Amino acid sequence: MCGIIGYVGDRDASFILVQGLKRLEYRGYDSAGVATFQDGSIAIRRCLGKLENLERLLREAPISGTVGIGHTRWATHGRPSEQNAHPHRAGKIVVIHNGIIENYLELRAALADRGRTFSSETDTEVISHLIDERVQSGQDLVHATRSVVHELEGSFSIVVMHEDSPDRLVAAKSATPIVIGLGENENFVASDIPAILDHTRRILFLEDGEMAEVTRDRVTLSTFAGDPVAREPRTVAWDPVTAQKGGYRHFLLKEIHEQPQAIIDTMRGRILQEQSDVSLDELAKADWLAQARRMVFVACGTAWHACLVGKYFLEHIARIPAEVDYASEFRSRDPVLDEGTVLVVISQSGETADTLAAVETARERGAKVLAICNVVDSSIARKADAVIYTHAGPEISVASTKAFTTQLTVLYLLGIYVARRRGVLSEPGAHALIQDLVNLPSHVEQCLKRERAIEKVAKKYGNARDFLYLGRGINFPIALEGALKLKEISYVHAEGYAAGEMKHGPIALINEEVPVVVLLPKDAVYQKSLSNMKEVESRGGRIIVVTDAPSPELEDIAWEILPVPTSNPCLLPVLLTIPLQLLAYYIADYRGTDVDQPRNLAKSVTVE
Ligand code: AGP
């Protein structure tokens, strides 16, 4: 998710812009840039890497002016580079953008047909050309921008400068946040409140489908249709650090709540409902994927749990033999791989040393490598034969949450994509699964609405010293993930186990001191898992059951019931994960651990 800031006033714009971008550094980015009106034109300074590089550039080649825009880029389309950094210029127009324009390729082709040439790989540059075409034809900046936003499909927040209108900025919002800060003879635009909190606490929030024309003494709101919008500013009481967390106490809780949007962003442009199919442009040249005779999933930690779900799903839906291995183990054994094997590596950071080494091992043995990453152009992404990006946005908290559920989302898309091309998934079957996938974000939202009840359960069991998590089938990996979340952020010992395996040893652990979290969706193995629950209950275990089928029978057996909405059994791993994330968070919060930076942990384990 990129960082945006704009300023219109009487002070030194480039200083205010860079300081504001620094307040957004926590979001993660790979390049940065600013633009100001200077001596009758627009001056731009951009660079790859961190803001200190931009500050150095501005010392070497300063820009003046009291009106300008600034941007930190988290690459989605086009690798991190100075050419792809924002702001982007076309003719008299300069634009910064946050989001994903799904139809940018056809817009770009049409612009090229009209003689336009491009200097970047980004979807953003297309916007600057479209607006420039209109101002060149005589439209003013507001009308030109309003006309263009109707052509854009996808998510966007943009701020636009026009060389012939040096006293104003125009902003437009669809799906990604934009706020307007109101000052004294100065006004601000930002993607996030922290960027402008040093200057004002009076904030106007733009809604989807709205625009703002901003001068130093006036802010005019309107809809994309041109209707005026009247809105009272709100006064934000947050301190800067709280503002970075969007008002949440920890980044982890913020990122748990970002999951519906992250899943929407990850599916954006990839679902073809009418054709009951999935579109993965990244795999256009990867015909080796549908012809794979075997898939080997490899990762570490939470990403390894995603691999386990991937194995179940790809075998079930695409009928491809699949196996899973820890990256650290895979690279230590002498794996049998050949050209019919596809190694699927999953990594949020794209920098995990063991996973990177596994990619090297597979490449040496002639296997193709498909990566699922959250960081564009990361080391693992660059070394793979193909990469599918999750669009979860920067994940700040060390414990992985939205990256995990978007990894599962990509695996669902991949499974449908491959199954349709292998001719093993019917159109009606694909249609039903896709419909359930489309409904997934709202189902996740429903799970999040039960937060207070889960917080109560967390406080009730927060003093326990050991937890057992049980799951079966495609939800066995979720038992592992729930246990990992708890132990890594609360330091409480927890084990995830296949429910059917409990009687082969772990049942010896059961007593009234050990809460047992049982994942019990109403699926094909419900009765077997219910039997496991009764085995636990008969030994005094305190059962916390997570289910899409609460019932009086369960109320008799379980101490707590955490309900989730029902969905396609293959998609329930996502829904069952949400209560486990919240349970781990509130137990950790209750125990007072450092939720976002747990002891001994790193966000990306780049050492072996
Ligand atoms: C997950 O909560 C942990 N922080 C950790 O297990 C993580 O999933 C693992 O280190 C893999 O990281 P990656 O996805 O960046 O490769």
XYZ file of C-alpha atoms and ligand atoms in Angstrom:
624
model
C 0.000 0.000 0.000
C 1.638 3.259 -1.074
C 1.935 6.440 0.939
C 0.444 9.698 -0.393
C 0.784 13.310 0.761
C -0.146 16.650 -0.834
C 0.297 20.229 0.400
C -1.160 23.568 -0.696
C -0.104 26.590 1.348
C 2.674 29.124 1.869
C 5.383 27.009 3.416
C 8.253 24.988 1.870
C 6.331 22.138 0.239
C 9.201 19.696 -0.337
C 10.154 19.756 3.377
C 6.546 19.173 4.493
C 6.113 16.387 1.911
C 9.240 14.473 2.933
C 8.499 14.812 6.647
C 4.980 13.561 6.002
C 6.253 10.572 4.032
C 8.537 9.738 6.953
C 5.430 9.382 9.100
C 4.284 6.715 6.642
C 7.551 4.745 6.514
C 6.129 2.058 8.793
C 3.928 0.967 5.874
C 6.894 -0.308 3.946
C 7.960 0.950 0.500
C 10.657 0.527 -2.123
C 10.920 3.983 -3.737
C 9.846 7.587 -3.139
C 9.358 10.909 -4.894
C 8.035 14.465 -4.650
C 6.847 17.115 -7.116
C 6.299 20.863 -6.585
C 5.186 23.806 -8.656
C 8.389 25.745 -9.259
C 8.863 28.825 -11.469
C 5.910 28.109 -13.750
C 6.478 24.388 -14.183
C 6.443 21.203 -12.126
C 9.744 19.914 -10.721
C 10.003 16.206 -9.845
C 12.553 14.341 -7.751
C 12.325 10.513 -7.387
C 14.588 7.746 -6.220
C 14.796 4.016 -5.521
C 15.080 2.940 -1.905
C 14.538 4.832 1.312
C 13.584 8.449 1.987
C 17.159 9.256 2.990
C 18.052 8.766 -0.671
C 15.372 11.269 -1.642
C 16.608 13.729 0.983
C 20.141 13.387 -0.399
C 18.834 14.011 -3.911
C 16.953 17.097 -2.719
C 20.120 18.459 -1.107
C 22.001 17.956 -4.358
C 19.158 19.256 -6.543
C 16.732 21.237 -4.373
C 13.227 22.137 -5.482
C 11.230 25.075 -4.165
C 7.560 25.863 -4.188
C 4.637 25.917 -1.772
C 2.359 23.432 -3.527
C 3.263 19.808 -4.153
C 2.728 16.067 -3.788
C 4.803 13.224 -2.383
C 4.638 9.417 -2.591
C 6.218 6.245 -1.212
C 5.691 3.255 -3.482
C 4.973 -0.373 -2.494
C 5.411 -2.017 -5.898
C 2.494 -3.945 -7.357
C 2.837 -3.423 -11.144
C 6.414 -2.933 -12.295
C 9.543 -3.618 -10.346
C 10.986 -1.152 -7.817
C 13.016 1.421 -9.783
C 13.412 5.184 -10.249
C 11.477 5.007 -13.538
C 8.571 3.308 -11.800
C 8.677 5.579 -8.744
C 5.936 8.193 -8.404
C 5.107 10.997 -9.241
C 4.483 10.198 -12.899
C 4.268 12.915 -15.545
C 2.517 13.069 -18.921
C 2.597 16.432 -20.679
C 1.320 19.010 -18.194
C -0.060 16.464 -15.739
C 1.700 14.883 -12.729
C 0.044 12.082 -10.721
C 0.608 9.962 -7.614
C -1.510 6.867 -7.056
C -2.275 4.206 -4.459
C -4.058 1.025 -5.575
C -4.309 -1.267 -8.598
C -5.809 -0.316 -11.983
C -7.059 -3.651 -13.317
C -7.663 -2.474 -16.909
C -4.427 -0.561 -17.305
C -3.090 -2.793 -20.060
C -5.968 -2.092 -22.434
C -5.942 1.610 -21.511
C -2.196 1.663 -22.172
C -2.676 -0.031 -25.559
C -5.348 2.465 -26.577
C -3.113 5.370 -25.523
C -0.236 3.902 -27.540
C -2.553 3.689 -30.544
C -3.168 7.424 -30.032
C 0.565 8.037 -30.168
C 1.372 8.134 -26.490
C 4.708 6.693 -25.326
C 5.550 5.513 -21.817
C 8.590 5.782 -19.607
C 7.531 3.311 -16.886
C 5.940 -0.128 -16.380
C 3.315 1.228 -14.023
C -0.462 1.414 -14.185
C -0.176 4.919 -12.685
C 1.461 6.495 -15.724
C -1.599 5.538 -17.754
C -3.697 7.805 -15.512
C -1.413 10.799 -16.131
C -1.681 10.336 -19.912
C -5.474 10.014 -19.818
C -5.849 13.235 -17.804
C -3.295 15.045 -19.962
C -5.245 14.130 -23.102
C -8.299 15.821 -21.650
C -6.637 18.988 -20.391
C -4.942 19.284 -23.777
C -8.436 19.199 -25.306
C -9.490 22.119 -23.116
C -11.023 20.531 -20.011
C -10.053 21.992 -16.645
C -8.295 19.780 -14.111
C -11.384 18.835 -12.121
C -13.459 17.918 -15.159
C -10.563 16.086 -16.790
C -9.947 14.036 -13.649
C -13.654 13.352 -13.198
C -13.895 12.118 -16.764
C -10.903 9.802 -16.387
C -11.897 8.115 -13.126
C -14.914 6.659 -14.923
C -12.524 4.792 -17.237
C -10.504 3.223 -14.407
C -11.381 -0.250 -13.079
C -9.885 -1.388 -9.812
C -8.771 0.391 -6.662
C -7.257 3.862 -6.709
C -6.602 7.001 -4.782
C -4.923 9.648 -6.890
C -3.664 13.203 -6.414
C -3.137 15.244 -9.574
C -1.214 18.435 -10.436
C -1.689 20.465 -13.624
C 1.137 22.754 -14.716
C -1.373 25.468 -15.672
C -3.150 25.335 -12.285
C -0.304 25.941 -9.807
C -2.546 26.809 -6.886
C -4.483 23.577 -6.510
C -4.450 19.793 -6.244
C -7.222 17.428 -7.221
C -7.734 14.143 -5.384
C -10.034 11.230 -6.220
C -10.812 8.138 -4.120
C -12.011 4.656 -4.933
C -11.312 1.784 -2.491
C -8.032 3.002 -1.007
C -8.076 5.742 1.681
C -7.718 9.498 1.122
C -8.054 12.139 3.847
C -8.026 15.944 3.586
C -6.344 17.911 6.386
C -7.647 21.438 7.028
C -5.124 24.056 8.182
C -4.908 27.866 8.480
C -4.302 29.173 4.926
C -3.034 25.732 4.030
C -4.574 22.345 3.337
C -3.294 18.796 3.031
C -4.108 15.515 1.261
C -2.904 12.133 2.538
C -3.462 8.385 2.261
C -3.150 8.091 6.039
C -3.640 10.468 8.951
C -0.094 10.175 10.420
C 1.332 11.983 7.378
C -0.377 15.266 8.327
C -1.007 14.935 12.075
C 1.948 17.269 12.818
C 0.033 20.076 11.073
C -3.658 19.579 11.717
C -6.173 17.373 13.522
C -9.159 18.593 11.488
C -9.744 15.876 8.935
C -12.230 15.348 6.116
C -12.566 11.706 5.070
C -13.232 11.120 1.378
C -15.632 8.279 0.599
C -15.396 5.958 -2.412
C -16.491 7.755 -5.586
C -15.599 11.216 -4.304
C -13.175 13.915 -5.391
C -11.659 16.968 -3.733
C -10.337 20.174 -5.257
C -7.862 21.630 -2.760
C -6.459 25.164 -2.681
C -4.789 26.900 0.283
C -8.053 28.417 1.469
C -10.766 26.128 0.085
C -11.654 22.440 -0.210
C -14.474 21.537 -2.596
C -15.879 18.000 -2.402
C -17.906 16.360 -5.158
C -18.869 12.923 -6.415
C -17.476 11.276 -9.557
C -20.889 12.190 -11.058
C -20.262 15.863 -10.295
C -22.735 16.286 -7.432
C -21.508 18.528 -4.595
C -20.734 16.866 -1.251
C -21.163 18.652 2.091
C -19.233 17.088 4.979
C -18.156 18.317 8.387
C -14.498 17.741 9.338
C -13.720 15.476 12.295
C -11.129 16.231 14.930
C -8.708 13.325 15.380
C -7.424 12.857 18.920
C -4.869 10.123 18.065
C -1.202 10.561 18.902
C 1.071 9.909 15.861
C 1.957 6.334 16.882
C -1.676 5.339 17.422
C -2.528 6.974 14.118
C -0.002 4.704 12.335
C -1.994 1.785 13.704
C -5.227 3.229 12.392
C -6.478 3.615 15.944
C -5.775 -0.018 16.854
C -3.552 -0.757 19.857
C -1.233 -2.960 17.786
C -0.338 -3.452 14.126
C -1.298 -7.116 14.579
C -4.918 -6.264 15.398
C -5.002 -3.722 12.551
C -3.727 -6.354 10.115
C -6.200 -8.970 11.373
C -8.944 -6.474 10.564
C -7.420 -5.636 7.168
C -7.983 -9.205 5.956
C -11.334 -8.687 4.168
C -9.799 -5.869 2.082
C -6.549 -7.798 1.575
C -8.507 -10.793 0.228
C -10.520 -8.478 -2.041
C -7.306 -6.886 -3.324
C -5.718 -10.312 -3.885
C -8.723 -11.525 -5.914
C -9.086 -8.214 -7.784
C -8.843 -8.709 -11.559
C -8.298 -12.452 -11.201
C -11.874 -13.808 -11.104
C -13.854 -14.297 -14.337
C -17.306 -15.027 -12.937
C -19.065 -15.151 -16.311
C -16.554 -17.691 -17.606
C -16.447 -19.568 -14.281
C -12.701 -19.270 -14.471
C -9.677 -17.558 -12.952
C -7.310 -15.192 -14.735
C -3.665 -15.288 -13.645
C -1.732 -13.177 -16.166
C 1.486 -14.102 -14.353
C 1.054 -17.692 -15.571
C 0.444 -16.851 -19.227
C 3.774 -18.411 -20.220
C 3.776 -21.095 -17.521
C 2.163 -23.893 -19.548
C 4.365 -26.258 -17.549
C 2.044 -25.686 -14.601
C -1.078 -27.403 -15.958
C 1.122 -30.241 -17.232
C 2.773 -30.786 -13.853
C 2.856 -34.419 -12.762
C 3.611 -33.513 -9.143
C 3.753 -30.467 -6.907
C 6.111 -30.015 -3.974
C 5.099 -27.213 -1.608
C 7.924 -25.721 0.431
C 8.059 -22.861 2.962
C 8.644 -21.978 6.606
C 6.388 -21.186 9.549
C 2.967 -19.824 8.752
C 3.710 -20.037 5.035
C 4.346 -23.759 5.536
C 0.850 -24.079 6.985
C -0.445 -22.426 3.822
C 1.471 -25.062 1.852
C -0.381 -27.807 3.735
C -3.746 -26.273 2.818
C -2.456 -25.931 -0.749
C -1.624 -29.633 -0.869
C -5.117 -30.641 0.227
C -6.760 -28.228 -2.185
C -4.633 -28.916 -5.269
C -5.000 -32.679 -4.827
C -8.739 -32.373 -4.275
C -9.591 -29.873 -7.017
C -6.839 -30.381 -9.615
C -6.036 -34.046 -8.944
C -2.296 -33.314 -8.880
C -0.168 -35.423 -6.510
C 1.255 -33.001 -3.950
C 3.610 -33.123 -1.043
C 4.825 -30.587 1.518
C 8.172 -30.049 3.162
C 9.779 -27.525 5.454
C 12.236 -25.485 3.394
C 15.000 -26.223 5.921
C 14.359 -29.985 5.555
C 13.842 -29.930 1.808
C 17.205 -28.388 1.154
C 18.899 -30.887 3.527
C 17.585 -34.045 1.902
C 18.345 -35.198 -1.632
C 14.916 -34.604 -3.157
C 13.851 -36.502 -6.266
C 12.761 -33.796 -8.700
C 12.455 -33.726 -12.463
C 10.969 -31.582 -15.204
C 7.510 -32.910 -14.333
C 7.779 -31.556 -10.802
C 6.735 -28.032 -9.891
C 8.133 -26.589 -6.693
C 5.631 -24.158 -5.159
C 7.317 -21.871 -2.636
C 5.324 -19.541 -0.401
C 6.910 -16.593 1.366
C 5.429 -13.314 2.617
C 8.779 -11.514 2.668
C 10.296 -13.316 -0.301
C 13.596 -13.207 1.591
C 13.511 -16.243 3.936
C 16.920 -17.872 3.648
C 15.766 -21.498 3.920
C 13.053 -20.998 1.331
C 15.474 -19.225 -0.994
C 17.880 -22.157 -0.630
C 15.077 -24.577 -1.473
C 14.492 -22.664 -4.705
C 18.154 -23.066 -5.594
C 17.997 -26.811 -4.810
C 14.972 -27.250 -7.079
C 16.480 -25.211 -9.914
C 19.648 -27.350 -9.788
C 17.483 -30.437 -10.302
C 15.556 -29.084 -13.262
C 12.241 -28.452 -11.516
C 10.168 -25.400 -12.368
C 9.516 -23.002 -9.482
C 6.295 -21.115 -8.821
C 6.508 -18.538 -6.018
C 3.662 -16.988 -4.013
C 5.020 -13.793 -2.431
C 3.795 -10.546 -0.900
C 6.803 -8.412 -1.806
C 7.257 -7.492 -5.458
C 10.704 -8.219 -6.874
C 11.872 -9.905 -3.661
C 14.745 -12.378 -3.901
C 12.502 -15.448 -4.082
C 10.180 -13.745 -6.591
C 13.134 -12.909 -8.822
C 14.540 -16.449 -8.753
C 11.259 -18.225 -9.511
C 10.097 -19.182 -13.009
C 6.738 -17.554 -12.221
C 5.370 -15.598 -9.267
C 1.845 -14.846 -8.104
C 1.676 -11.905 -5.703
C -0.632 -11.662 -2.757
C -1.821 -8.059 -2.498
C -1.963 -7.994 1.295
C 0.008 -4.762 1.512
C 2.897 -4.383 3.961
C 2.630 -6.745 6.936
C 4.298 -4.916 9.819
C 3.579 -7.183 12.770
C 6.012 -10.084 13.080
C 3.168 -12.592 13.383
C 1.724 -13.263 9.962
C -2.054 -12.930 9.556
C -3.288 -11.155 6.398
C -0.365 -12.616 4.450
C -1.550 -16.106 5.471
C -5.181 -15.682 4.448
C -4.171 -14.047 1.166
C -1.744 -16.936 0.526
C -4.709 -19.283 0.930
C -6.687 -17.048 -1.431
C -3.973 -17.323 -4.083
C -3.870 -21.107 -3.596
C -7.629 -21.299 -4.201
C -7.260 -19.206 -7.353
C -4.332 -21.370 -8.467
C -6.247 -24.604 -7.857
C -9.240 -23.477 -9.895
C -6.933 -22.122 -12.635
C -5.027 -25.413 -12.952
C -8.090 -27.656 -12.533
C -9.954 -25.850 -15.331
C -6.946 -26.227 -17.641
C -6.486 -29.866 -16.762
C -10.168 -30.443 -17.545
C -10.898 -31.918 -14.115
C -13.185 -29.162 -12.822
C -16.549 -28.674 -14.490
C -17.884 -25.221 -15.270
C -20.708 -25.571 -12.723
C -18.214 -26.801 -10.135
C -15.926 -23.871 -10.803
C -18.862 -21.444 -10.786
C -20.003 -22.604 -7.341
C -16.509 -22.433 -5.881
C -15.879 -18.996 -7.372
C -19.135 -17.695 -5.943
C -18.097 -18.915 -2.488
C -14.703 -17.266 -3.018
C -16.336 -13.964 -3.921
C -18.341 -14.153 -0.691
C -15.260 -14.937 1.398
C -14.369 -11.327 2.403
C -17.837 -10.689 3.797
C -17.695 -13.988 5.674
C -14.345 -12.947 7.158
C -15.964 -9.649 8.139
C -18.644 -11.613 10.005
C -15.945 -13.547 11.887
C -14.311 -10.271 12.928
C -17.598 -9.007 14.308
C -17.363 -11.645 17.076
C -14.197 -10.048 18.430
C -15.594 -9.057 21.822
C -16.837 -12.602 22.565
C -13.436 -14.007 21.659
C -11.723 -11.423 23.857
C -13.826 -12.678 26.796
C -12.803 -16.296 26.100
C -9.148 -15.212 25.874
C -9.292 -13.589 29.305
C -10.960 -16.693 30.759
C -8.198 -19.024 29.546
C -5.324 -16.565 29.480
C -3.555 -18.137 32.445
C -3.384 -21.643 30.981
C 0.128 -22.950 30.487
C -0.523 -25.397 27.658
C -3.012 -25.486 24.800
C -3.838 -28.237 22.339
C -5.312 -27.426 18.910
C -7.022 -30.178 16.928
C -8.065 -30.158 13.284
C -8.753 -32.741 10.618
C -8.282 -32.864 6.844
C -7.878 -29.485 5.171
C -8.266 -27.889 8.615
C -5.425 -29.777 10.257
C -3.016 -27.032 9.026
C -5.254 -24.455 10.704
C -4.786 -26.228 14.043
C -1.049 -25.880 13.491
C -1.437 -22.191 12.542
C -3.611 -21.442 15.573
C -1.021 -23.030 17.863
C 1.825 -21.132 16.199
C 0.012 -17.790 16.512
C -0.571 -18.386 20.220
C 2.937 -19.502 21.103
C 4.802 -16.891 19.051
C 2.983 -13.871 20.458
C 1.935 -14.967 23.976
C 4.842 -17.354 24.774
C 2.285 -19.946 25.945
C 3.121 -23.508 24.887
C 0.642 -24.771 22.286
C 0.581 -27.786 20.009
C -1.400 -28.285 16.838
C -2.322 -31.863 16.082
C -4.274 -33.899 13.571
C -7.466 -34.710 15.477
C -7.250 -38.365 14.518
C -3.750 -38.566 15.936
C -4.680 -37.315 19.398
C -5.420 -40.784 20.732
C -1.931 -41.892 19.640
C -0.236 -40.036 22.481
C -1.273 -36.402 23.045
C -4.450 -37.578 24.844
C -2.145 -38.212 27.784
C -1.856 -34.447 28.109
C -5.571 -33.890 28.595
C -6.796 -32.626 31.939
C -8.836 -29.651 33.134
C -5.737 -27.440 33.025
C -5.303 -27.852 29.240
C -7.740 -25.937 27.019
C -8.306 -27.890 23.807
C -9.280 -25.857 20.746
C -11.173 -28.087 18.316
C -11.862 -27.059 14.730
C -15.205 -28.627 13.904
C -16.705 -27.544 10.598
C -19.820 -29.434 9.453
C -17.908 -31.237 6.738
C -17.332 -34.813 5.675
C -15.231 -35.614 8.732
C -17.511 -33.877 11.261
C -18.582 -37.065 13.034
C -15.017 -38.299 13.416
C -13.910 -34.967 14.856
C -16.936 -34.938 17.141
C -15.802 -38.310 18.479
C -12.374 -36.824 19.166
C -14.084 -34.001 21.058
C -15.984 -36.481 23.220
C -12.728 -38.322 23.987
C -11.317 -35.017 25.235
C -14.446 -34.102 27.175
C -14.548 -37.477 28.931
C -11.062 -36.790 30.299
C -11.995 -33.405 31.688
C -10.528 -31.360 28.855
C -11.834 -27.782 28.576
C -12.985 -27.594 24.973
C -13.142 -24.429 22.900
C -14.846 -25.444 19.668
C -14.703 -23.367 16.482
C -17.530 -24.379 14.166
C -19.939 -23.291 11.430
C -22.619 -25.546 12.998
C -23.324 -24.654 16.639
C -25.857 -27.021 18.218
C -27.314 -28.023 21.622
C -25.228 -31.207 21.381
C -22.051 -29.106 21.121
C -23.185 -26.880 23.976
C -23.348 -29.986 26.173
C -19.763 -30.943 25.350
C -17.855 -27.680 24.812
C -16.941 -25.067 27.403
C -16.914 -22.382 24.688
C -18.318 -22.201 21.147
C -16.782 -19.775 18.642
C -19.093 -19.775 15.595
C -18.059 -18.858 12.042
C -20.271 -18.500 8.941
C -20.562 -21.586 6.796
C -18.975 -21.750 3.351
C -17.516 -24.195 0.884
C -15.596 -26.756 2.989
C -12.431 -25.955 0.993
C -12.650 -22.284 2.034
C -13.378 -22.882 5.709
C -9.652 -22.861 6.598
C -9.752 -19.088 6.073
C -12.812 -18.586 8.273
C -11.635 -20.922 11.037
C -8.312 -19.041 11.164
C -9.862 -15.691 12.130
C -11.093 -16.662 15.647
C -7.730 -18.344 16.306
C -5.869 -15.159 15.351
C -8.087 -13.094 17.658
C -7.795 -15.666 20.482
C -3.996 -15.579 20.250
C -3.972 -11.772 20.095
C -6.162 -11.270 23.162
C -4.363 -13.920 25.224
C -1.050 -12.227 24.366
C -2.556 -8.822 25.171
C -3.880 -10.203 28.472
C -0.424 -11.559 29.306
C 1.217 -8.279 28.376
C 3.730 -9.568 25.839
C 5.162 -7.452 23.016
C 2.476 -8.386 20.510
C 4.022 -6.771 17.437
C 7.670 -7.586 18.159
C 7.667 -10.845 20.183
C 10.935 -11.798 21.857
C 13.509 -13.686 19.759
C 11.490 -13.314 16.520
C 12.228 -11.470 13.260
C 9.747 -10.537 10.571
C 11.910 -12.096 7.899
C 14.383 -14.856 8.819
C 17.128 -14.071 6.348
C 19.675 -16.229 8.204
C 19.855 -20.021 8.000
C 4.573 -16.355 11.192
O 3.678 -15.761 12.105
C 6.017 -16.179 11.598
N 6.340 -14.818 11.730
C 6.978 -16.990 10.730
O 6.673 -18.340 10.964
C 6.915 -16.760 9.207
O 5.707 -17.268 8.695
C 8.082 -17.534 8.554
O 9.291 -17.008 9.058
C 8.084 -17.454 7.024
O 8.266 -16.118 6.632
P 8.023 -15.744 5.070
O 6.579 -16.033 4.785
O 8.370 -14.306 4.953
O 8.931 -16.642 4.254
